[in-house]
CSV table of C-alpha atoms in Angstrom, one decimal:
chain,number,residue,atom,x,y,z
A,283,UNK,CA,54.9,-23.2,-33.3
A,284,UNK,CA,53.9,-25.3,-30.1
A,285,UNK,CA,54.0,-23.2,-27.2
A,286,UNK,CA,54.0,-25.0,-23.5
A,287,UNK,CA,55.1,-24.2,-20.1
A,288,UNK,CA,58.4,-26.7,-18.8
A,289,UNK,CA,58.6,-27.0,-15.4
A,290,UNK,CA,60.8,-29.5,-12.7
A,291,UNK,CA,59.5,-33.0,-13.0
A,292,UNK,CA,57.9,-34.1,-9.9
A,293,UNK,CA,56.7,-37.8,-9.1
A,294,UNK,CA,53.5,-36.3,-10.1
A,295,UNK,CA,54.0,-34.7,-13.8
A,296,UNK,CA,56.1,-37.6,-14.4
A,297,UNK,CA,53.4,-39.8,-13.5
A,298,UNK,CA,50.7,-38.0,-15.6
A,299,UNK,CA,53.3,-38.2,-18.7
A,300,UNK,CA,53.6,-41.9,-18.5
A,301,UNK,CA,49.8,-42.8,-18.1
A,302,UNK,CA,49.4,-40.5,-21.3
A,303,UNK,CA,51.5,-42.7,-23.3
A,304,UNK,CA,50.3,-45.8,-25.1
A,305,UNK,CA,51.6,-49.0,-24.3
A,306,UNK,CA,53.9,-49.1,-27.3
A,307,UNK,CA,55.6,-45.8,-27.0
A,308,UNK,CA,55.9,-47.1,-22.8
A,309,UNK,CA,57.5,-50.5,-24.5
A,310,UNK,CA,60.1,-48.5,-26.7
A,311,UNK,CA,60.9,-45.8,-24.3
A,312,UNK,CA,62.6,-49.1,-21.9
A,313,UNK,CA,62.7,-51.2,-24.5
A,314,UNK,CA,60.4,-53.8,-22.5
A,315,UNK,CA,59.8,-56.9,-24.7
A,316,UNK,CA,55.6,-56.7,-24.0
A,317,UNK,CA,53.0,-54.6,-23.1
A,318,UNK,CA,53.5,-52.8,-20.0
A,319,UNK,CA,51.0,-51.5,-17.1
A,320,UNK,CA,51.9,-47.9,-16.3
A,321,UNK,CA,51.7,-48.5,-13.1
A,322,UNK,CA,54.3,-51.0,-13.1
A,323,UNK,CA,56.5,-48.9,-15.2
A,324,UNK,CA,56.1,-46.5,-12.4
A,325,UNK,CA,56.9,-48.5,-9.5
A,326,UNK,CA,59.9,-50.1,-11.2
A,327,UNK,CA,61.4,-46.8,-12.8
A,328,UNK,CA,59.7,-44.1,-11.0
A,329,UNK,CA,62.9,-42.6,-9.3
A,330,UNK,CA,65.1,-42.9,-12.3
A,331,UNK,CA,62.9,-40.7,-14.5
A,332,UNK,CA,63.3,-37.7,-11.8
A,333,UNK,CA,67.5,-38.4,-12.8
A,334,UNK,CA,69.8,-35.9,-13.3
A,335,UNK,CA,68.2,-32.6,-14.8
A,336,UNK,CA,64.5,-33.8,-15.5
A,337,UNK,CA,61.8,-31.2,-17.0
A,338,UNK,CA,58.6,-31.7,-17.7
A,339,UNK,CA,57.0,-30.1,-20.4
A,340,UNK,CA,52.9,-29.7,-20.4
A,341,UNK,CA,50.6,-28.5,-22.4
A,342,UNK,CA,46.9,-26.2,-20.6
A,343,UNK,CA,48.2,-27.5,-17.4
A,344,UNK,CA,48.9,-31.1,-19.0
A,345,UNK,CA,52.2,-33.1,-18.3
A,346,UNK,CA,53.1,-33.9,-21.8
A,347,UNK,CA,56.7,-35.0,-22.3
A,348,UNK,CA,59.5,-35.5,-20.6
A,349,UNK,CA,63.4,-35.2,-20.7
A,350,UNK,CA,66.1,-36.4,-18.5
A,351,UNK,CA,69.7,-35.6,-19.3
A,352,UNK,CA,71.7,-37.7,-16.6
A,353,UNK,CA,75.8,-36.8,-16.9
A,354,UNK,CA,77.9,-40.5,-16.9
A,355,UNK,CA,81.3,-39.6,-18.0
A,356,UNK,CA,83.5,-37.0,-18.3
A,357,UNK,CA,81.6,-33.9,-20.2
A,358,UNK,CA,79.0,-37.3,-21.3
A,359,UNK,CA,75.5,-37.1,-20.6
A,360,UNK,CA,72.7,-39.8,-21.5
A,361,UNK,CA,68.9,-38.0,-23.1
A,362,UNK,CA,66.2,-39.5,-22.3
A,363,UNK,CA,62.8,-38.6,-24.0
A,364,UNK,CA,59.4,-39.7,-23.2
A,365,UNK,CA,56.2,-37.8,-25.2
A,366,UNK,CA,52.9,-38.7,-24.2
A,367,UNK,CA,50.4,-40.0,-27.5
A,368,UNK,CA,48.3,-37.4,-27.7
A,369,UNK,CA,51.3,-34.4,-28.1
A,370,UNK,CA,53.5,-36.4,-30.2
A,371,UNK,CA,54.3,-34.9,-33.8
A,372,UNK,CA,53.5,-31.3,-32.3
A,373,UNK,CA,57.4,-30.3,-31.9
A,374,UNK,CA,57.3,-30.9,-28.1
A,375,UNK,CA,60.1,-33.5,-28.2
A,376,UNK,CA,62.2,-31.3,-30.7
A,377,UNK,CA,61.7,-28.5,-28.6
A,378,UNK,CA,62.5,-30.7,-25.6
A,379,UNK,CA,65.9,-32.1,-26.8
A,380,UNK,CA,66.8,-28.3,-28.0
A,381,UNK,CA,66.9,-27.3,-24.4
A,382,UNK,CA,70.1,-29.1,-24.4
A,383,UNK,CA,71.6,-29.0,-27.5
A,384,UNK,CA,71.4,-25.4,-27.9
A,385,UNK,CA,71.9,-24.5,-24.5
A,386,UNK,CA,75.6,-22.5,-24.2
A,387,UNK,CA,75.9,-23.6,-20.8
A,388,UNK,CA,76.2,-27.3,-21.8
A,389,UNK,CA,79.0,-26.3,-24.7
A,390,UNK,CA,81.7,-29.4,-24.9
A,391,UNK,CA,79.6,-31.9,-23.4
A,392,UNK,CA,78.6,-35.2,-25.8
A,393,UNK,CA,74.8,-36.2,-25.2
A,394,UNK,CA,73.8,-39.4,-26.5
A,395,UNK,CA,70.7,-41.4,-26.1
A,396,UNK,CA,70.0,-45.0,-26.8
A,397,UNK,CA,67.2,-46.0,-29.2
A,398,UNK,CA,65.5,-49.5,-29.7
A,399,UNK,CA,65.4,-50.7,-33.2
A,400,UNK,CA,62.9,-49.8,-35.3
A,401,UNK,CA,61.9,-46.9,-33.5
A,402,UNK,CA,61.4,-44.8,-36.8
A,403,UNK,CA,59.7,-41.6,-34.7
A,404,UNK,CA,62.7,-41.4,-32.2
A,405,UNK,CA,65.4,-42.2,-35.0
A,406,UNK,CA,64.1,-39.5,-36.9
A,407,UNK,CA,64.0,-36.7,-33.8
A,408,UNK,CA,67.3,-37.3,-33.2
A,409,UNK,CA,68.7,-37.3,-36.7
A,410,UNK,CA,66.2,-33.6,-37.1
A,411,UNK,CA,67.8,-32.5,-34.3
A,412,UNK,CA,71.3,-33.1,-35.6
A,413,UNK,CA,72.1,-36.0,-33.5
A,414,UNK,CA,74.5,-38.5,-35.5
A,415,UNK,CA,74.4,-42.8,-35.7
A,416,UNK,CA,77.1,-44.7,-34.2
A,417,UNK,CA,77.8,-47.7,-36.3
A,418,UNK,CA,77.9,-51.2,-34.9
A,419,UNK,CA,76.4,-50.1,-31.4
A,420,UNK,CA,74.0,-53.4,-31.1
A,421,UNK,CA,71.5,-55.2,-33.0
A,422,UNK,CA,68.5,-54.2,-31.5
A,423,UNK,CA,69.0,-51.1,-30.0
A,424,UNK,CA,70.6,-47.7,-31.8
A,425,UNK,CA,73.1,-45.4,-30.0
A,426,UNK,CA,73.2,-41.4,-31.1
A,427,UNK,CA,75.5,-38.3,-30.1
A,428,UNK,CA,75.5,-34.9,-30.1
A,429,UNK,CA,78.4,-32.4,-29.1
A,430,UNK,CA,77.2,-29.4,-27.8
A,431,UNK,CA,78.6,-26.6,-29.7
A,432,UNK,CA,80.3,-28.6,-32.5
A,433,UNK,CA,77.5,-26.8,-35.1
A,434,UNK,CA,77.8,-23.7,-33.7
A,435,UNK,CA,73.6,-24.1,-33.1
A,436,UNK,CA,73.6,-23.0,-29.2
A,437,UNK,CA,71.6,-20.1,-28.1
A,438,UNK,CA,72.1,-18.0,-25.0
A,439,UNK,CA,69.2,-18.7,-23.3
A,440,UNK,CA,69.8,-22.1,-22.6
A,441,UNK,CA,66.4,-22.6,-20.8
A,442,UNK,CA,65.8,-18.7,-19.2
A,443,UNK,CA,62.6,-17.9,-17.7
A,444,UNK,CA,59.9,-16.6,-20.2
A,445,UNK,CA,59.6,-17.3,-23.9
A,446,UNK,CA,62.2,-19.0,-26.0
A,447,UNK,CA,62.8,-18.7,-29.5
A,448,UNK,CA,61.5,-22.8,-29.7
A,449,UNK,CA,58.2,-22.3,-28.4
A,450,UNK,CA,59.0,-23.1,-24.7
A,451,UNK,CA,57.9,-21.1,-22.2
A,452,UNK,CA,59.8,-21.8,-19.3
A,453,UNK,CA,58.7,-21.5,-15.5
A,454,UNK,CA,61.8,-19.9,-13.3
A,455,UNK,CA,61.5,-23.4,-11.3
A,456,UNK,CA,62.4,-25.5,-14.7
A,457,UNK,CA,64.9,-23.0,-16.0
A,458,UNK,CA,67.5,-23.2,-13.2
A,459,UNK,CA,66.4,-27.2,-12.0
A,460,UNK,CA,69.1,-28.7,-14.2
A,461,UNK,CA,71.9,-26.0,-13.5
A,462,UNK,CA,71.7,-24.4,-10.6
A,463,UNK,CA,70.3,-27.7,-8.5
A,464,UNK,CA,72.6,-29.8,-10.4
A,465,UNK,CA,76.1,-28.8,-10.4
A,466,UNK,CA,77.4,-31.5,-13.1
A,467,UNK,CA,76.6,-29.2,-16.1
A,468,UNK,CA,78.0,-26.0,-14.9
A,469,UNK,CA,81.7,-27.9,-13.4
A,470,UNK,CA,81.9,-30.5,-16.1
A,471,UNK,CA,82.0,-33.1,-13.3
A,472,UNK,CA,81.5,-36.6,-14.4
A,473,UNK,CA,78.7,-37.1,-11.6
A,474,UNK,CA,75.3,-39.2,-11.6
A,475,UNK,CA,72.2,-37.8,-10.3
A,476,UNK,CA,71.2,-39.1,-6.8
A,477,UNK,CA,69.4,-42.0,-8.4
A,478,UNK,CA,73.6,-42.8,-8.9
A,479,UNK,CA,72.4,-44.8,-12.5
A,480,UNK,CA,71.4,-42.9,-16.2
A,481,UNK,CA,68.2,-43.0,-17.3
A,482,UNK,CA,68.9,-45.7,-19.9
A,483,UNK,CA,70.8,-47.8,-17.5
A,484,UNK,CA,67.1,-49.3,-16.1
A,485,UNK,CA,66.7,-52.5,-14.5
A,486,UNK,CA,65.7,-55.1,-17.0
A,487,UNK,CA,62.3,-56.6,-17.0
């Protein structure tokens, strides 16, 4: 079981996560018709990958992958996932999304993330993790949902400090930044983050 420490994303982690990532896994994370520069990705979308509740999760002190779950509707919330090359296939991006999906204190609400055609890895992550297709959503992209609860899968935890029974070990920092920072999951109010867009909802190349 892969074991890593998730913390708050800060400019820097979240930084460190993208430069780790090919240029492919960059293009189908924003969907960006060619190869990107990381640094451009990081100018252009810097601030909305620190959205909502956004944890990094690393690996011997290595920012590794990255989740953002941005609320944008009433008990809605958009997933974003981002897993650096290297760590990808090691249960860091399952582990990731079950921060949400079986966290008790986000019971009720629907989480759904968009996914570009064709993206077999992220397709499959989301179907493992119980996530289900919505027909007719687009031609090239993919949209998925999961409501917390509905399988009866939550823990208790939700993203405590210490170990989890994923594989997480979580920093006291990361545990609380998406709950006690960010008021939206623990009122149900249909708020944005201070970035005031989702993480999908990116400015178009």
């Amino acid at each position: 079981m892969t074991t890593v420490m998730v913390r708050a994303a800060t400019a820097e982690t979240v930084a460190g996560v993208v430069r780790a990532c090919s240029p492919e896994s960059v293009r189908r994370r924003f969907t960006i018709g060619r190869a990107p520069d990381p640094d451009e990705v990081l100018a252009r979308y810097g601030r909305f990958l620190l959205a909502g509740m956004a944890l990094v999760a690393e690996r011997d002190g290595v920012p590794a992958g990255l989740l953002n779950v941005v609320p944008d509707g009433e008990r809605r919330a958009e997933l974003g996932l981002l897993v650096a090359d290297p760590w990808q296939r090691q249960g860091i991006g399952r582990a990731l999304v079950g921060l949400v999906t079986g966290a008790s204190r986000w019971r009720g609400w629907t989480v759904h993330a968009t996914v570009q055609s064709g993206n077999e890895a992220a397709e499959g992550l989301l179907r493992a993790c119980g996530f289900r297709l919505l027909p007719e959503y687009g031609w090239s992209e993919q949209e998925f949902e999961y409501v917390v609860g509905r399988a009866g899968k939550e823990t208790s935890d939700g993203g405590a400090p210490g170990p989890g029974s994923d594989g997480l070990q979580r920093c006291a920092a990361a545990a609380y930044a998406g709950v006690a920072g960010h008021r939206d999951a623990r009122s149900g109010d249909a708020r944005r983050s201070a970035a005031r867009v989702a993480s999908a909802l990116l400015p178009r190349w």
